PDB file of C-alpha atoms in Angstrom:
ATOM      1  CA  MET A  14     -52.832  13.223 -31.142  1.00  0.00           C
ATOM      2  CA  THR A  15     -51.184  10.018 -29.883  1.00  0.00           C
ATOM      3  CA  LEU A  16     -49.909   7.883 -32.735  1.00  0.00           C
ATOM      4  CA  PRO A  17     -50.397   4.099 -32.616  1.00  0.00           C
ATOM      5  CA  LYS A  18     -47.412   1.845 -32.005  1.00  0.00           C
ATOM      6  CA  ILE A  19     -45.899   0.373 -35.151  1.00  0.00           C
ATOM      7  CA  ARG A  20     -43.136  -2.105 -35.846  1.00  0.00           C
ATOM      8  CA  ILE A  21     -41.103  -2.740 -38.982  1.00  0.00           C
ATOM      9  CA  GLU A  22     -40.791  -6.338 -40.094  1.00  0.00           C
ATOM     10  CA  PRO A  23     -39.347  -8.203 -43.080  1.00  0.00           C
ATOM     11  CA  LEU A  24     -41.645 -10.783 -44.675  1.00  0.00           C
ATOM     12  CA  ALA A  25     -38.651 -12.987 -45.547  1.00  0.00           C
ATOM     13  CA  PRO A  26     -34.945 -13.107 -44.551  1.00  0.00           C
ATOM     14  CA  PRO A  27     -33.691 -11.341 -47.729  1.00  0.00           C
ATOM     15  CA  PHE A  28     -35.579  -8.200 -46.678  1.00  0.00           C
ATOM     16  CA  ARG A  29     -34.077  -7.838 -43.186  1.00  0.00           C
ATOM     17  CA  GLU A  30     -31.542  -5.230 -44.255  1.00  0.00           C
ATOM     18  CA  GLU A  31     -34.145  -3.134 -46.055  1.00  0.00           C
ATOM     19  CA  ALA A  32     -36.504  -3.395 -43.058  1.00  0.00           C
ATOM     20  CA  ALA A  33     -33.705  -2.214 -40.764  1.00  0.00           C
ATOM     21  CA  ALA A  34     -33.063   0.751 -43.041  1.00  0.00           C
ATOM     22  CA  TRP A  35     -36.745   1.750 -42.959  1.00  0.00           C
ATOM     23  CA  ALA A  36     -36.818   1.343 -39.169  1.00  0.00           C
ATOM     24  CA  GLN A  37     -33.883   3.710 -38.826  1.00  0.00           C
ATOM     25  CA  ARG A  38     -35.327   6.206 -41.305  1.00  0.00           C
ATOM     26  CA  LEU A  39     -38.734   6.286 -39.614  1.00  0.00           C
ATOM     27  CA  GLY A  40     -37.515   5.970 -36.034  1.00  0.00           C
ATOM     28  CA  CYS A  41     -39.511   2.776 -35.490  1.00  0.00           C
ATOM     29  CA  SER A  42     -38.534  -0.394 -33.697  1.00  0.00           C
ATOM     30  CA  ALA A  43     -38.143  -3.682 -35.509  1.00  0.00           C
ATOM     31  CA  ALA A  44     -39.397  -5.525 -32.403  1.00  0.00           C
ATOM     32  CA  GLU A  45     -42.245  -3.524 -30.862  1.00  0.00           C
ATOM     33  CA  GLU A  46     -43.979  -6.244 -28.858  1.00  0.00           C
ATOM     34  CA  ASP A  47     -47.355  -4.544 -28.335  1.00  0.00           C
ATOM     35  CA  ALA A  48     -47.483  -2.862 -31.744  1.00  0.00           C
ATOM     36  CA  GLU A  49     -50.907  -2.216 -33.269  1.00  0.00           C
ATOM     37  CA  PHE A  50     -49.546  -1.973 -36.822  1.00  0.00           C
ATOM     38  CA  ALA A  51     -46.718  -3.509 -38.832  1.00  0.00           C
ATOM     39  CA  LEU A  52     -44.920  -1.854 -41.707  1.00  0.00           C
ATOM     40  CA  GLN A  53     -43.874  -4.886 -43.714  1.00  0.00           C
ATOM     41  CA  VAL A  54     -41.119  -5.196 -46.305  1.00  0.00           C
ATOM     42  CA  GLY A  55     -41.353  -7.919 -48.933  1.00  0.00           C
ATOM     43  CA  ALA A  56     -41.150  -8.801 -52.605  1.00  0.00           C
ATOM     44  CA  ASP A  57     -44.092  -6.506 -53.421  1.00  0.00           C
ATOM     45  CA  GLY A  58     -42.539  -3.541 -51.642  1.00  0.00           C
ATOM     46  CA  LEU A  59     -43.688  -1.750 -48.514  1.00  0.00           C
ATOM     47  CA  GLN A  60     -47.120  -2.342 -46.984  1.00  0.00           C
ATOM     48  CA  LEU A  61     -49.007  -1.345 -43.833  1.00  0.00           C
ATOM     49  CA  GLN A  62     -50.829  -4.072 -41.940  1.00  0.00           C
ATOM     50  CA  LEU A  63     -53.197  -3.698 -39.011  1.00  0.00           C
ATOM     51  CA  LEU A  64     -52.421  -6.434 -36.511  1.00  0.00           C
ATOM     52  CA  GLY A  65     -54.915  -8.601 -34.659  1.00  0.00           C
ATOM     53  CA  GLU A  66     -57.715 -10.998 -35.463  1.00  0.00           C
ATOM     54  CA  GLN A  67     -60.098 -10.107 -38.304  1.00  0.00           C
ATOM     55  CA  ALA A  68     -57.806  -7.294 -39.460  1.00  0.00           C
ATOM     56  CA  PRO A  69     -58.220  -6.281 -43.107  1.00  0.00           C
ATOM     57  CA  GLY A  70     -55.441  -7.046 -45.552  1.00  0.00           C
ATOM     58  CA  PRO A  71     -52.468  -4.729 -46.001  1.00  0.00           C
ATOM     59  CA  VAL A  72     -52.451  -1.434 -47.872  1.00  0.00           C
ATOM     60  CA  ARG A  73     -49.665  -0.534 -50.267  1.00  0.00           C
ATOM     61  CA  VAL A  74     -49.155   1.952 -53.078  1.00  0.00           C
ATOM     62  CA  ASP A  75     -49.295   0.283 -56.482  1.00  0.00           C
ATOM     63  CA  PHE A  76     -49.316   2.376 -59.638  1.00  0.00           C
ATOM     64  CA  LEU A  77     -48.706  -0.648 -61.872  1.00  0.00           C
ATOM     65  CA  GLU A  78     -51.740  -2.853 -61.217  1.00  0.00           C
ATOM     66  CA  GLY A  79     -55.172  -2.769 -59.627  1.00  0.00           C
ATOM     67  CA  ALA A  80     -57.254   0.397 -59.360  1.00  0.00           C
ATOM     68  CA  ALA A  81     -54.514   2.755 -60.587  1.00  0.00           C
ATOM     69  CA  ALA A  82     -53.915   0.728 -63.745  1.00  0.00           C
ATOM     70  CA  HIS A  83     -57.632   0.396 -64.449  1.00  0.00           C
ATOM     71  CA  ARG A  84     -58.215   4.115 -64.053  1.00  0.00           C
ATOM     72  CA  ARG A  85     -55.181   4.917 -66.223  1.00  0.00           C
ATOM     73  CA  GLN A  86     -56.550   2.738 -69.032  1.00  0.00           C
ATOM     74  CA  PHE A  87     -60.297   3.225 -68.694  1.00  0.00           C
ATOM     75  CA  GLY A  88     -60.797   6.264 -66.442  1.00  0.00           C
ATOM     76  CA  GLY A  89     -62.086   8.653 -69.064  1.00  0.00           C
ATOM     77  CA  GLY A  90     -58.967  10.681 -69.816  1.00  0.00           C
ATOM     78  CA  SER A  91     -59.330  14.459 -69.836  1.00  0.00           C
ATOM     79  CA  GLY A  92     -63.099  14.064 -69.531  1.00  0.00           C
ATOM     80  CA  GLN A  93     -62.758  13.133 -65.855  1.00  0.00           C
ATOM     81  CA  MET A  94     -64.126  15.629 -63.365  1.00  0.00           C
ATOM     82  CA  ILE A  95     -60.736  16.066 -61.679  1.00  0.00           C
ATOM     83  CA  ALA A  96     -59.232  17.021 -65.053  1.00  0.00           C
ATOM     84  CA  LYS A  97     -61.892  19.669 -65.568  1.00  0.00           C
ATOM     85  CA  ALA A  98     -61.435  20.898 -61.999  1.00  0.00           C
ATOM     86  CA  VAL A  99     -57.702  21.593 -62.362  1.00  0.00           C
ATOM     87  CA  GLY A 100     -58.259  23.194 -65.781  1.00  0.00           C
ATOM     88  CA  ILE A 101     -56.927  20.613 -68.220  1.00  0.00           C
ATOM     89  CA  GLN A 102     -57.909  21.671 -71.739  1.00  0.00           C
ATOM     90  CA  GLN A 103     -56.570  21.192 -75.225  1.00  0.00           C
ATOM     91  CA  GLY A 104     -52.999  22.430 -75.122  1.00  0.00           C
ATOM     92  CA  ILE A 105     -53.130  23.231 -71.388  1.00  0.00           C
ATOM     93  CA  ARG A 106     -51.566  20.958 -68.796  1.00  0.00           C
ATOM     94  CA  PRO A 107     -51.098  23.057 -65.651  1.00  0.00           C
ATOM     95  CA  SER A 108     -48.401  22.437 -63.082  1.00  0.00           C
ATOM     96  CA  VAL A 109     -50.086  21.090 -59.952  1.00  0.00           C
ATOM     97  CA  LEU A 110     -49.137  20.941 -56.285  1.00  0.00           C
ATOM     98  CA  ASP A 111     -51.051  18.167 -54.515  1.00  0.00           C
ATOM     99  CA  ALA A 112     -50.593  19.374 -50.944  1.00  0.00           C
ATOM    100  CA  THR A 113     -52.466  16.440 -49.354  1.00  0.00           C
ATOM    101  CA  ALA A 114     -50.959  13.593 -51.345  1.00  0.00           C
ATOM    102  CA  GLY A 115     -52.052  10.548 -49.328  1.00  0.00           C
ATOM    103  CA  LEU A 116     -51.540   7.457 -51.476  1.00  0.00           C
ATOM    104  CA  GLY A 117     -51.009   9.578 -54.586  1.00  0.00           C
ATOM    105  CA  ARG A 118     -54.040   8.372 -56.553  1.00  0.00           C
ATOM    106  CA  ASP A 119     -55.281  11.758 -57.737  1.00  0.00           C
ATOM    107  CA  ALA A 120     -51.732  12.964 -58.409  1.00  0.00           C
ATOM    108  CA  PHE A 121     -51.113   9.871 -60.539  1.00  0.00           C
ATOM    109  CA  VAL A 122     -54.258  10.560 -62.574  1.00  0.00           C
ATOM    110  CA  LEU A 123     -53.102  14.131 -63.240  1.00  0.00           C
ATOM    111  CA  ALA A 124     -49.588  12.960 -64.151  1.00  0.00           C
ATOM    112  CA  THR A 125     -51.114  10.360 -66.483  1.00  0.00           C
ATOM    113  CA  LEU A 126     -52.939  13.195 -68.236  1.00  0.00           C
ATOM    114  CA  GLY A 127     -49.662  15.078 -68.733  1.00  0.00           C
ATOM    115  CA  CYS A 128     -49.442  17.437 -65.752  1.00  0.00           C
ATOM    116  CA  SER A 129     -46.267  17.846 -63.750  1.00  0.00           C
ATOM    117  CA  VAL A 130     -47.266  17.205 -60.140  1.00  0.00           C
ATOM    118  CA  THR A 131     -45.481  17.961 -56.885  1.00  0.00           C
ATOM    119  CA  LEU A 132     -46.828  15.975 -53.941  1.00  0.00           C
ATOM    120  CA  ILE A 133     -46.581  16.851 -50.244  1.00  0.00           C
ATOM    121  CA  GLU A 134     -47.347  14.270 -47.553  1.00  0.00           C
ATOM    122  CA  ARG A 135     -46.831  15.086 -43.889  1.00  0.00           C
ATOM    123  CA  GLN A 136     -47.459  11.682 -42.295  1.00  0.00           C
ATOM    124  CA  PRO A 137     -44.114   9.802 -42.405  1.00  0.00           C
ATOM    125  CA  ILE A 138     -45.619   6.285 -42.713  1.00  0.00           C
ATOM    126  CA  ILE A 139     -47.895   7.279 -45.594  1.00  0.00           C
ATOM    127  CA  ALA A 140     -45.031   9.181 -47.225  1.00  0.00           C
ATOM    128  CA  ALA A 141     -42.896   6.037 -46.966  1.00  0.00           C
ATOM    129  CA  LEU A 142     -45.584   3.945 -48.690  1.00  0.00           C
ATOM    130  CA  LEU A 143     -45.904   6.564 -51.416  1.00  0.00           C
ATOM    131  CA  ALA A 144     -42.134   6.851 -51.909  1.00  0.00           C
ATOM    132  CA  ASP A 145     -41.883   3.075 -52.229  1.00  0.00           C
ATOM    133  CA  GLY A 146     -44.712   2.976 -54.780  1.00  0.00           C
ATOM    134  CA  LEU A 147     -43.066   5.688 -56.862  1.00  0.00           C
ATOM    135  CA  ARG A 148     -39.711   3.882 -56.701  1.00  0.00           C
ATOM    136  CA  ARG A 149     -41.192   0.619 -57.979  1.00  0.00           C
ATOM    137  CA  ALA A 150     -43.195   2.363 -60.719  1.00  0.00           C
ATOM    138  CA  ALA A 151     -40.169   4.356 -61.910  1.00  0.00           C
ATOM    139  CA  VAL A 152     -38.493   1.255 -63.383  1.00  0.00           C
ATOM    140  CA  ASP A 153     -41.569   0.157 -65.346  1.00  0.00           C
ATOM    141  CA  ALA A 154     -41.286   0.716 -69.102  1.00  0.00           C
ATOM    142  CA  GLU A 155     -44.761   2.231 -69.464  1.00  0.00           C
ATOM    143  CA  VAL A 156     -45.557   3.801 -66.097  1.00  0.00           C
ATOM    144  CA  GLY A 157     -42.034   5.104 -65.481  1.00  0.00           C
ATOM    145  CA  ALA A 158     -42.615   8.011 -67.862  1.00  0.00           C
ATOM    146  CA  ILE A 159     -45.731   8.986 -65.898  1.00  0.00           C
ATOM    147  CA  VAL A 160     -44.206   8.949 -62.409  1.00  0.00           C
ATOM    148  CA  ALA A 161     -41.230  10.902 -63.775  1.00  0.00           C
ATOM    149  CA  ARG A 162     -43.683  13.837 -63.746  1.00  0.00           C
ATOM    150  CA  MET A 163     -44.301  13.298 -60.005  1.00  0.00           C
ATOM    151  CA  GLU A 164     -42.030  14.692 -57.278  1.00  0.00           C
ATOM    152  CA  LEU A 165     -42.642  13.800 -53.623  1.00  0.00           C
ATOM    153  CA  LEU A 166     -41.861  16.187 -50.769  1.00  0.00           C
ATOM    154  CA  GLU A 167     -42.313  15.249 -47.115  1.00  0.00           C
ATOM    155  CA  GLY A 168     -43.368  17.645 -44.385  1.00  0.00           C
ATOM    156  CA  ASN A 169     -46.111  20.021 -43.321  1.00  0.00           C
ATOM    157  CA  ALA A 170     -47.800  21.431 -46.422  1.00  0.00           C
ATOM    158  CA  ILE A 171     -48.694  24.754 -44.771  1.00  0.00           C
ATOM    159  CA  GLU A 172     -45.055  25.350 -43.855  1.00  0.00           C
ATOM    160  CA  ARG A 173     -43.816  24.089 -47.219  1.00  0.00           C
ATOM    161  CA  MET A 174     -46.136  26.418 -49.127  1.00  0.00           C
ATOM    162  CA  ALA A 175     -45.252  29.412 -46.944  1.00  0.00           C
ATOM    163  CA  ASP A 176     -41.552  28.820 -47.612  1.00  0.00           C
ATOM    164  CA  TRP A 177     -41.878  27.971 -51.319  1.00  0.00           C
ATOM    165  CA  GLN A 178     -38.633  28.805 -53.116  1.00  0.00           C
ATOM    166  CA  SER A 179     -39.244  27.789 -56.734  1.00  0.00           C
ATOM    167  CA  GLU A 180     -41.788  28.894 -59.343  1.00  0.00           C
ATOM    168  CA  PRO A 181     -45.304  28.760 -57.853  1.00  0.00           C
ATOM    169  CA  PRO A 182     -47.564  25.975 -59.099  1.00  0.00           C
ATOM    170  CA  GLN A 183     -50.388  27.071 -61.348  1.00  0.00           C
ATOM    171  CA  VAL A 184     -52.844  24.919 -59.400  1.00  0.00           C
ATOM    172  CA  VAL A 185     -52.840  23.807 -55.770  1.00  0.00           C
ATOM    173  CA  TYR A 186     -55.003  20.725 -55.189  1.00  0.00           C
ATOM    174  CA  LEU A 187     -56.321  19.867 -51.715  1.00  0.00           C
ATOM    175  CA  ASP A 188     -58.180  16.795 -50.477  1.00  0.00           C
ATOM    176  CA  PRO A 189     -58.240  17.212 -46.677  1.00  0.00           C
ATOM    177  CA  MET A 190     -59.085  14.196 -44.551  1.00  0.00           C
ATOM    178  CA  PHE A 191     -62.804  14.190 -43.845  1.00  0.00           C
ATOM    179  CA  PRO A 192     -65.216  11.647 -42.307  1.00  0.00           C
ATOM    180  CA  HIS A 193     -65.849   9.945 -45.663  1.00  0.00           C
ATOM    181  CA  ARG A 194     -69.259   8.434 -46.370  1.00  0.00           C
ATOM    182  CA  ASP A 195     -67.927   6.142 -49.096  1.00  0.00           C
ATOM    183  CA  LYS A 196     -68.902   2.603 -48.073  1.00  0.00           C
ATOM    184  CA  SER A 197     -66.661   0.734 -50.522  1.00  0.00           C
ATOM    185  CA  ALA A 198     -64.538  -2.026 -49.021  1.00  0.00           C
ATOM    186  CA  LEU A 199     -61.324  -0.389 -50.231  1.00  0.00           C
ATOM    187  CA  VAL A 200     -62.046   3.011 -48.675  1.00  0.00           C
ATOM    188  CA  LYS A 201     -63.266   1.451 -45.428  1.00  0.00           C
ATOM    189  CA  LYS A 202     -60.075  -0.599 -45.176  1.00  0.00           C
ATOM    190  CA  GLU A 203     -57.817   2.352 -45.878  1.00  0.00           C
ATOM    191  CA  MET A 204     -59.665   4.626 -43.453  1.00  0.00           C
ATOM    192  CA  ARG A 205     -59.390   1.989 -40.727  1.00  0.00           C
ATOM    193  CA  LEU A 206     -55.654   1.827 -41.267  1.00  0.00           C
ATOM    194  CA  PHE A 207     -54.841   5.491 -41.802  1.00  0.00           C
ATOM    195  CA  ARG A 208     -57.191   7.460 -39.570  1.00  0.00           C
ATOM    196  CA  PRO A 209     -55.256   6.510 -36.379  1.00  0.00           C
ATOM    197  CA  PHE A 210     -52.180   8.096 -37.992  1.00  0.00           C
ATOM    198  CA  VAL A 211     -53.675  11.217 -39.573  1.00  0.00           C
ATOM    199  CA  GLY A 212     -57.007  11.993 -37.882  1.00  0.00           C
ATOM    200  CA  ASP A 213     -59.106  14.691 -39.539  1.00  0.00           C
ATOM    201  CA  ASP A 214     -57.471  17.770 -41.052  1.00  0.00           C
ATOM    202  CA  LEU A 215     -58.452  20.321 -38.420  1.00  0.00           C
ATOM    203  CA  ASP A 216     -56.068  22.833 -40.007  1.00  0.00           C
ATOM    204  CA  ALA A 217     -57.915  22.788 -43.344  1.00  0.00           C
ATOM    205  CA  PRO A 218     -58.733  26.550 -43.193  1.00  0.00           C
ATOM    206  CA  ALA A 219     -55.035  27.379 -42.775  1.00  0.00           C
ATOM    207  CA  LEU A 220     -54.198  24.925 -45.553  1.00  0.00           C
ATOM    208  CA  LEU A 221     -56.647  26.657 -47.890  1.00  0.00           C
ATOM    209  CA  ALA A 222     -55.273  30.101 -47.014  1.00  0.00           C
ATOM    210  CA  ALA A 223     -51.698  28.957 -47.711  1.00  0.00           C
ATOM    211  CA  ALA A 224     -52.791  27.417 -51.009  1.00  0.00           C
ATOM    212  CA  LEU A 225     -54.544  30.594 -52.120  1.00  0.00           C
ATOM    213  CA  ALA A 226     -51.434  32.604 -51.283  1.00  0.00           C
ATOM    214  CA  LEU A 227     -49.194  30.313 -53.364  1.00  0.00           C
ATOM    215  CA  ALA A 228     -51.154  29.173 -56.440  1.00  0.00           C
ATOM    216  CA  SER A 229     -50.745  31.412 -59.472  1.00  0.00           C
ATOM    217  CA  HIS A 230     -54.003  30.443 -61.216  1.00  0.00           C
ATOM    218  CA  ARG A 231     -56.403  28.436 -59.043  1.00  0.00           C
ATOM    219  CA  VAL A 232     -56.965  26.289 -55.970  1.00  0.00           C
ATOM    220  CA  VAL A 233     -59.078  23.130 -56.158  1.00  0.00           C
ATOM    221  CA  VAL A 234     -60.541  21.471 -53.052  1.00  0.00           C
ATOM    222  CA  LYS A 235     -62.040  17.983 -53.221  1.00  0.00           C
ATOM    223  CA  ARG A 236     -64.852  17.363 -50.734  1.00  0.00           C
ATOM    224  CA  PRO A 237     -67.548  14.771 -50.112  1.00  0.00           C
ATOM    225  CA  ARG A 238     -70.546  15.926 -52.164  1.00  0.00           C
ATOM    226  CA  LYS A 239     -72.649  17.156 -49.230  1.00  0.00           C
ATOM    227  CA  ALA A 240     -69.815  18.394 -47.016  1.00  0.00           C
ATOM    228  CA  PRO A 241     -69.640  22.081 -46.101  1.00  0.00           C
ATOM    229  CA  ILE A 242     -67.057  24.272 -47.794  1.00  0.00           C
ATOM    230  CA  ILE A 243     -63.824  24.877 -45.901  1.00  0.00           C
ATOM    231  CA  GLU A 244     -64.015  27.883 -43.604  1.00  0.00           C
ATOM    232  CA  GLY A 245     -62.488  30.987 -45.164  1.00  0.00           C
ATOM    233  CA  ALA A 246     -62.642  32.228 -48.737  1.00  0.00           C
ATOM    234  CA  LYS A 247     -65.661  31.140 -50.766  1.00  0.00           C
ATOM    235  CA  PRO A 248     -65.168  29.115 -53.965  1.00  0.00           C
ATOM    236  CA  GLY A 249     -65.990  30.721 -57.283  1.00  0.00           C
ATOM    237  CA  TYR A 250     -67.867  27.633 -58.441  1.00  0.00           C
ATOM    238  CA  SER A 251     -68.078  23.869 -57.899  1.00  0.00           C
ATOM    239  CA  LEU A 252     -68.227  20.701 -59.966  1.00  0.00           C
ATOM    240  CA  GLU A 253     -70.409  18.040 -58.400  1.00  0.00           C
ATOM    241  CA  GLY A 254     -70.371  14.289 -58.958  1.00  0.00           C
ATOM    242  CA  LYS A 255     -72.201  11.354 -57.388  1.00  0.00           C
ATOM    243  CA  SER A 256     -70.109  11.151 -54.215  1.00  0.00           C
ATOM    244  CA  SER A 257     -67.624  14.022 -54.338  1.00  0.00           C
ATOM    245  CA  ARG A 258     -67.424  17.694 -55.235  1.00  0.00           C
ATOM    246  CA  TYR A 259     -64.630  19.964 -56.441  1.00  0.00           C
ATOM    247  CA  ASP A 260     -64.694  23.531 -55.110  1.00  0.00           C
ATOM    248  CA  ILE A 261     -62.720  25.803 -57.443  1.00  0.00           C
ATOM    249  CA  TYR A 262     -61.126  29.060 -56.284  1.00  0.00           C
ATOM    250  CA  PRO A 263     -60.044  30.858 -59.488  1.00  0.00           C
ATOM    251  CA  LYS A 264     -57.320  33.515 -59.430  1.00  0.00           C
ATOM    252  CA  LYS A 265     -56.315  33.834 -63.090  1.00  0.00           C
ATOM    253  CA  LYS A 266     -57.381  32.167 -66.339  1.00  0.00           C
ATOM    254  CA  LEU A 267     -55.182  29.238 -67.300  1.00  0.00           C
ATOM    255  CA  GLY A 268     -53.328  29.891 -70.519  1.00  0.00           C
ATOM    256  CA  SER A 269     -52.823  33.549 -69.688  1.00  0.00           C
TER     257      SER A 269
END
């Protein structure tokens, strides 16, 4: 897969030094003339912008405002389907490994509900956006306590899980990239920006196998509602919503 060209640019002079640091860290040029994307550094943190006429606005990770804040306050708490899928119950908050972290939305929901969550993201640009969002949230009086339960690891999740050195997570959560049918403006914008960098997760069967080998209690796979199950082991049961489905692969009862 050939990655698109990207440049790093400060949105104002005070951010030149930070932009240069990101360019060095990511191995990107600060002056890529024919770049298709720009990773921009400004007062609101790091953001990814598709270049060209009629391009959608930038995407950034923001745990303090917008959709993340609304879901934290009004999302339904432990009654949410994702909470049921990972096994949250009264007195049970499992440790979770989100092996396909993306922008960290699901991991943030689980951390909000009290789970400790380790995140793995293999795409360096997306990992940079996520790291920046976690850094900004960490200094917030209210949200800082939530993101303190989130630890970000970069790299290939299959390799990371195979070489896991610490206590295994009780739950491994997977949301492999899939041709989403969601027509919302937000999802369409994000898919347009990120699909050139990540493509579809063609190694999903290997990802599932690695997750099943590592998780102590269960593996949870999020899929579009009508999508086929991932090739390999069959789920024990599924929870189905309006647009998505959670396939659950139980290994041991949580709490035991």
